[in-house]
PDB file of C-alpha atoms in Angstrom:
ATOM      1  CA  UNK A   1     -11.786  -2.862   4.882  1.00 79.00           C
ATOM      2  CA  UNK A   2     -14.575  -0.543   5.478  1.00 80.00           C
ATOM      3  CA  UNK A   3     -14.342  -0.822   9.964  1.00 81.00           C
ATOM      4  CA  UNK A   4     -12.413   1.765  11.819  1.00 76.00           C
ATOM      5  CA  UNK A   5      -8.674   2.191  11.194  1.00 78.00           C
ATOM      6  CA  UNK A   6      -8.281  -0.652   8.581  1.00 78.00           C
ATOM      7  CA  UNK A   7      -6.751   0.980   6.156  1.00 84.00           C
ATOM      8  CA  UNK A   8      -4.464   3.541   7.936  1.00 78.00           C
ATOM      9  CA  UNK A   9      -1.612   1.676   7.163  1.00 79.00           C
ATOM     10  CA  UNK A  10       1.069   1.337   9.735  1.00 78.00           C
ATOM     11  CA  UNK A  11      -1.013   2.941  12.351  1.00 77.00           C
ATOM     12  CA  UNK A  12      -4.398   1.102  11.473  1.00 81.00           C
ATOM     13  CA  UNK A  13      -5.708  -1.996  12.857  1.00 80.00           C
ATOM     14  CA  UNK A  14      -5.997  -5.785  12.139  1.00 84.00           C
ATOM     15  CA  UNK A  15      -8.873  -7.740  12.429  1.00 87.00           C
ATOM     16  CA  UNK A  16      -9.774 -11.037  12.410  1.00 88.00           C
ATOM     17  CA  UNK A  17     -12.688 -13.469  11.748  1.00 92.00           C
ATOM     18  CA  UNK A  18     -13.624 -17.126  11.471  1.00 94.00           C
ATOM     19  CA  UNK A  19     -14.407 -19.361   8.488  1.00 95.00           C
ATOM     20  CA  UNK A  20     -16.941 -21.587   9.426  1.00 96.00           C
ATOM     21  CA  UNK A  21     -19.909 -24.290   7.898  1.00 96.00           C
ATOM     22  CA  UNK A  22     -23.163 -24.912   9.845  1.00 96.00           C
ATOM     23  CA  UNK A  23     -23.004 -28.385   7.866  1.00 92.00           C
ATOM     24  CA  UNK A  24     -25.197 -27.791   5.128  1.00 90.00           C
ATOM     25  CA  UNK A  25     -22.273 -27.252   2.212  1.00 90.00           C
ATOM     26  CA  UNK A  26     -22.202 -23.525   2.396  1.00 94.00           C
ATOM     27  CA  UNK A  27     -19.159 -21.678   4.250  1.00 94.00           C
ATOM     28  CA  UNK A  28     -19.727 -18.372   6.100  1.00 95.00           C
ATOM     29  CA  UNK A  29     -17.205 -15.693   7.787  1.00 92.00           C
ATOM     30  CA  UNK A  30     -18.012 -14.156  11.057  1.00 91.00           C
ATOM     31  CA  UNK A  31     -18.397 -10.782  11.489  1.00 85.00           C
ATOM     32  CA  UNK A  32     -14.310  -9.274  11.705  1.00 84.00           C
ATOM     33  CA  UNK A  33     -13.209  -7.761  15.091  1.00 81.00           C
ATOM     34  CA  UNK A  34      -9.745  -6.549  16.576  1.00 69.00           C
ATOM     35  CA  UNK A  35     -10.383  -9.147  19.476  1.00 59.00           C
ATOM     36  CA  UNK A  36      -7.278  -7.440  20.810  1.00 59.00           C
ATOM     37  CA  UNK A  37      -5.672  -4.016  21.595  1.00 59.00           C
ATOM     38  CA  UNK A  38      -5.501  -1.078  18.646  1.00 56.00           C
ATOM     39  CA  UNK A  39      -0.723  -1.089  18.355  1.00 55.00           C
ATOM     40  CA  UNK A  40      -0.034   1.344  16.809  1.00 55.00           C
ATOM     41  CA  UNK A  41       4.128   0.261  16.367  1.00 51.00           C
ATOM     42  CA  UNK A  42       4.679   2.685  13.665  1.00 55.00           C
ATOM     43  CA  UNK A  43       7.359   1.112  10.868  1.00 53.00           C
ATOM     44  CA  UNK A  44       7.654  -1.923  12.503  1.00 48.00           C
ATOM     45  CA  UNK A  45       3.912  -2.742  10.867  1.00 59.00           C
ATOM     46  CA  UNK A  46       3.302  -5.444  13.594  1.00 65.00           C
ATOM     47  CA  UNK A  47      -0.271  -5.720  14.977  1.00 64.00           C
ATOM     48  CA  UNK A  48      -2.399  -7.686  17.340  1.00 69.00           C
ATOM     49  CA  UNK A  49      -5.059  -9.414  16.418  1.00 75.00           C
ATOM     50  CA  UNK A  50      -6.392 -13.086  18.027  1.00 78.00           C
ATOM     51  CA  UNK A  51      -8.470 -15.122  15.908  1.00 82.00           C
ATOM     52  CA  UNK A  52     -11.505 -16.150  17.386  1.00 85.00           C
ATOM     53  CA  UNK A  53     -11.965 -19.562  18.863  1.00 87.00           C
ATOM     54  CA  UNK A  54     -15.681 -20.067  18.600  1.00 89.00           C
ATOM     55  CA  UNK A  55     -18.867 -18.644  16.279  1.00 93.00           C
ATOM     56  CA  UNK A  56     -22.001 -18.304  18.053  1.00 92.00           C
ATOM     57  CA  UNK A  57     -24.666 -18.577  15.312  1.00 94.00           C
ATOM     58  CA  UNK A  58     -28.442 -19.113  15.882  1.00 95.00           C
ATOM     59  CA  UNK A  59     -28.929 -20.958  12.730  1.00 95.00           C
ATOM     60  CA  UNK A  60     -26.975 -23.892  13.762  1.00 94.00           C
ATOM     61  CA  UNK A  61     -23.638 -25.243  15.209  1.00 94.00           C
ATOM     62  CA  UNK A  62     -20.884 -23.380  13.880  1.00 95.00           C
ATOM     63  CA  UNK A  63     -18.000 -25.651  12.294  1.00 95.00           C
ATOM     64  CA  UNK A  64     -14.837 -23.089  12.386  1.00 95.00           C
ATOM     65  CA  UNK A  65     -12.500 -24.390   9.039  1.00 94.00           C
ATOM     66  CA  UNK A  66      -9.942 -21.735   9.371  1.00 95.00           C
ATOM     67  CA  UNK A  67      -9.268 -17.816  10.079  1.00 93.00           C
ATOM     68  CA  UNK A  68      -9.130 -14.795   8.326  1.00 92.00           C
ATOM     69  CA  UNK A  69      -7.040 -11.528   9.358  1.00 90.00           C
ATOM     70  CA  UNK A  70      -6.598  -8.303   7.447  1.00 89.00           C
ATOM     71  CA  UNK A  71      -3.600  -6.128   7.504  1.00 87.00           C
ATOM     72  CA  UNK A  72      -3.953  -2.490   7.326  1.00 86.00           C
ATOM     73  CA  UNK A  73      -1.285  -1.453   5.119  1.00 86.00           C
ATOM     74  CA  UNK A  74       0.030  -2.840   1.261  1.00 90.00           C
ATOM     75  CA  UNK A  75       1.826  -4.947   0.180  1.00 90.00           C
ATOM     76  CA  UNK A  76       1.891  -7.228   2.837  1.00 86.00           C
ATOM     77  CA  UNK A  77       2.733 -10.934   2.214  1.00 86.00           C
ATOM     78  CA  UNK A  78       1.796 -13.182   5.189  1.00 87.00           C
ATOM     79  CA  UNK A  79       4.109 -12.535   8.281  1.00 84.00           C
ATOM     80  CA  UNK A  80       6.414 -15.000   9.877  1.00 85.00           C
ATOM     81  CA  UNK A  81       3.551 -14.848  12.998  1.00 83.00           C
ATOM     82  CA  UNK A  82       1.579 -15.542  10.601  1.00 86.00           C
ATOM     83  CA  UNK A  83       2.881 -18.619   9.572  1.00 90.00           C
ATOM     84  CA  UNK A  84       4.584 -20.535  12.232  1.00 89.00           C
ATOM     85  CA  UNK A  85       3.346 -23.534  13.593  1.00 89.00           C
ATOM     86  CA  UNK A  86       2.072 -22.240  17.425  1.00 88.00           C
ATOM     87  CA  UNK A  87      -0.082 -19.912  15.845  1.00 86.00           C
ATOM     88  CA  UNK A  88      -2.092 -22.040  13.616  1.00 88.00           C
ATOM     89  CA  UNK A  89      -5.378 -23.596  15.271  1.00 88.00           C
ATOM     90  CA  UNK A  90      -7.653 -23.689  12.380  1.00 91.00           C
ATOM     91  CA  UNK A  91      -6.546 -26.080   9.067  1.00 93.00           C
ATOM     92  CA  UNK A  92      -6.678 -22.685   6.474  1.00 95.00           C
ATOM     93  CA  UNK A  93      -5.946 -19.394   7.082  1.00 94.00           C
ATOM     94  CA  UNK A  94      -6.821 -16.286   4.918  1.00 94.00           C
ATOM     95  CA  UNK A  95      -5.185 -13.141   5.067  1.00 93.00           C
ATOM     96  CA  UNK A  96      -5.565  -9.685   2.703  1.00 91.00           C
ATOM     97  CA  UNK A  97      -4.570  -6.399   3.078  1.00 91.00           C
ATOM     98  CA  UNK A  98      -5.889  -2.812   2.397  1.00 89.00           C
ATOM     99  CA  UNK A  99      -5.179  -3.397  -1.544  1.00 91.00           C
ATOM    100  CA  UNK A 100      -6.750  -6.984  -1.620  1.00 89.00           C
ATOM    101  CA  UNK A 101      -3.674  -9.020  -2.193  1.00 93.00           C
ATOM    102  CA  UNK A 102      -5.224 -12.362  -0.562  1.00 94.00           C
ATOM    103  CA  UNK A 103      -2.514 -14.888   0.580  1.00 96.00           C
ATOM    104  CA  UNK A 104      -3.896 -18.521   2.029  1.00 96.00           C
ATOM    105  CA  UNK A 105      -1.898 -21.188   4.359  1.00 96.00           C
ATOM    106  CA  UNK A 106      -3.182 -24.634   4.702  1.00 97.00           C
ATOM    107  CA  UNK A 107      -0.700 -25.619   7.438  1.00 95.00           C
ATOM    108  CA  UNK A 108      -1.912 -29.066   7.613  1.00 95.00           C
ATOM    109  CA  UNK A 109      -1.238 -29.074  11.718  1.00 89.00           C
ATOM    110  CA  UNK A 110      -2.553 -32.406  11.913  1.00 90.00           C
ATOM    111  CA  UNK A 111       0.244 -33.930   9.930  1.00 93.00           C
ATOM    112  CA  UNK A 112       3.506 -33.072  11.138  1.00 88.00           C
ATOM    113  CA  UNK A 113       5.253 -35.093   7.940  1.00 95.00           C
ATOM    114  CA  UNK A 114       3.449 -32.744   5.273  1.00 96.00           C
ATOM    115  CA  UNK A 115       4.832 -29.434   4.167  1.00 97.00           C
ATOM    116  CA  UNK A 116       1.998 -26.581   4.656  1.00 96.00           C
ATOM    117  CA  UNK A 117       1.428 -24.686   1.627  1.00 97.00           C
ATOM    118  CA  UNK A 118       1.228 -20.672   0.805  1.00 97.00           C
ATOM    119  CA  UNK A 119      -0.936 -19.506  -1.775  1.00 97.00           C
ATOM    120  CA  UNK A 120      -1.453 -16.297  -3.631  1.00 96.00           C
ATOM    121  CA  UNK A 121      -5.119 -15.434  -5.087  1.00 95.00           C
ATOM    122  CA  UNK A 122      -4.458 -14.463  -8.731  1.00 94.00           C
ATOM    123  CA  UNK A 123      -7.131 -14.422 -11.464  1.00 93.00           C
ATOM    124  CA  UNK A 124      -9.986 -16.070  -9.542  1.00 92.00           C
ATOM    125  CA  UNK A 125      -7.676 -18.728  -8.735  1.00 96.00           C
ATOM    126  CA  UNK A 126      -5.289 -20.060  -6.267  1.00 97.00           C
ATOM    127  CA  UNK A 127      -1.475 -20.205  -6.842  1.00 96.00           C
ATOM    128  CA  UNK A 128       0.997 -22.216  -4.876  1.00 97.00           C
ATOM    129  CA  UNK A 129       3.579 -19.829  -4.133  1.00 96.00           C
ATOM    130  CA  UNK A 130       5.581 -21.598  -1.805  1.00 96.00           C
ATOM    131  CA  UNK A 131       5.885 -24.286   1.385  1.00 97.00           C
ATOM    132  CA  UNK A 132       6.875 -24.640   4.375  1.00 96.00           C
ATOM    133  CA  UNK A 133       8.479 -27.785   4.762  1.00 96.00           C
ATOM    134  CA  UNK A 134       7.793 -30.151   8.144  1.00 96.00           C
ATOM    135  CA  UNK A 135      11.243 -28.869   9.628  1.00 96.00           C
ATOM    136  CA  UNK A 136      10.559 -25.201   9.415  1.00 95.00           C
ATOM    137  CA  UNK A 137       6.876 -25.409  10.099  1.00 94.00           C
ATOM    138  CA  UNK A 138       8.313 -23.915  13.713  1.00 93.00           C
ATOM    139  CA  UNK A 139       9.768 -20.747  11.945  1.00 93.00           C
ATOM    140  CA  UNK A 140       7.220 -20.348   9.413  1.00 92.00           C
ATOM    141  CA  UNK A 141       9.798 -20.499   6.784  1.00 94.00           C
ATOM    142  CA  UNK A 142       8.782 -20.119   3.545  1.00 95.00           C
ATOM    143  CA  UNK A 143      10.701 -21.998   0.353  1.00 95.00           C
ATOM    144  CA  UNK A 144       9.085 -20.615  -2.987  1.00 94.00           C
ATOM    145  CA  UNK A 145       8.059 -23.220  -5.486  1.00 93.00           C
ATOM    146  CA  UNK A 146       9.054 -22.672  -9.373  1.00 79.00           C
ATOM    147  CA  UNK A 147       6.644 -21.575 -11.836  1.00 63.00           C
ATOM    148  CA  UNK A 148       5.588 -24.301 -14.138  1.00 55.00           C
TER     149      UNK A 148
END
């Protein structure tokens, strides 16, 4: 949250990184970038960013596990972009915004048949906030699961 523009709310900009493994058991991010254009859309809080689709690291060969995107304004739950199916490519993706609300989707893209799930981080811990069931994995359509 500290790179240009990342907080400036509706006029700021999103950026994007990897989550990857070299193998060994520890997970790494890559260093965030806008790997698109600065849109500044105003109230419309839409913004570009593409996540990457390799890690060049001289340690080793990168494993990429999911992405991570921030958003530049709060609160900002996870997007319908966000969470439809064409846009997934990794199996987890992590997205926060300017006040650190972290949301994660494990969209499970290589099994049609399961609903993805939507998490909230809350206490050090992850909370299932909601699926998306196989039949609106195309809309990213969210149905909110009751607290137990």
């Amino acid at each position: 949250m500290k790179l240009p523009h990342a907080r400036a709310g509706e006029y700021g900009q999103e950026y994007c990184g990897a989550i990857y493994s070299l193998g060994e058991g520890t997970y790494y991010a890559s260093m965030p970038s806008p790997l698109g254009e600065s849109v500044p859309v105003g109230p419309a809080k839409q913004k570009k960013c593409i996540p990457p689709r390799y890690v060049a690291d001289e340690r080793g060969r990168p494993a990429i596990l999911g992405d991570i995107h921030s958003h530049p304004w709060a609160p900002s739950p996870m997007s319908p972009g966000d969470r439809i199916s064409a846009t997934q490519i990794w199996s987890i993706r992590i997205q926060f915004d300017r006040a650190c609300t972290i949301m994660k989707l494990v969209p499970f893209i290589e099994n049609a048949k399961r609903p993805g799930e939507v998490y909230l981080r809350q206490e050090k811990r992850w909370k299932l906030v909601g699926i998306i069931r196989p039949k609106d994995k195309r809309y990213g359509l969210i149905t909110a699961v009751d607290d137990e």
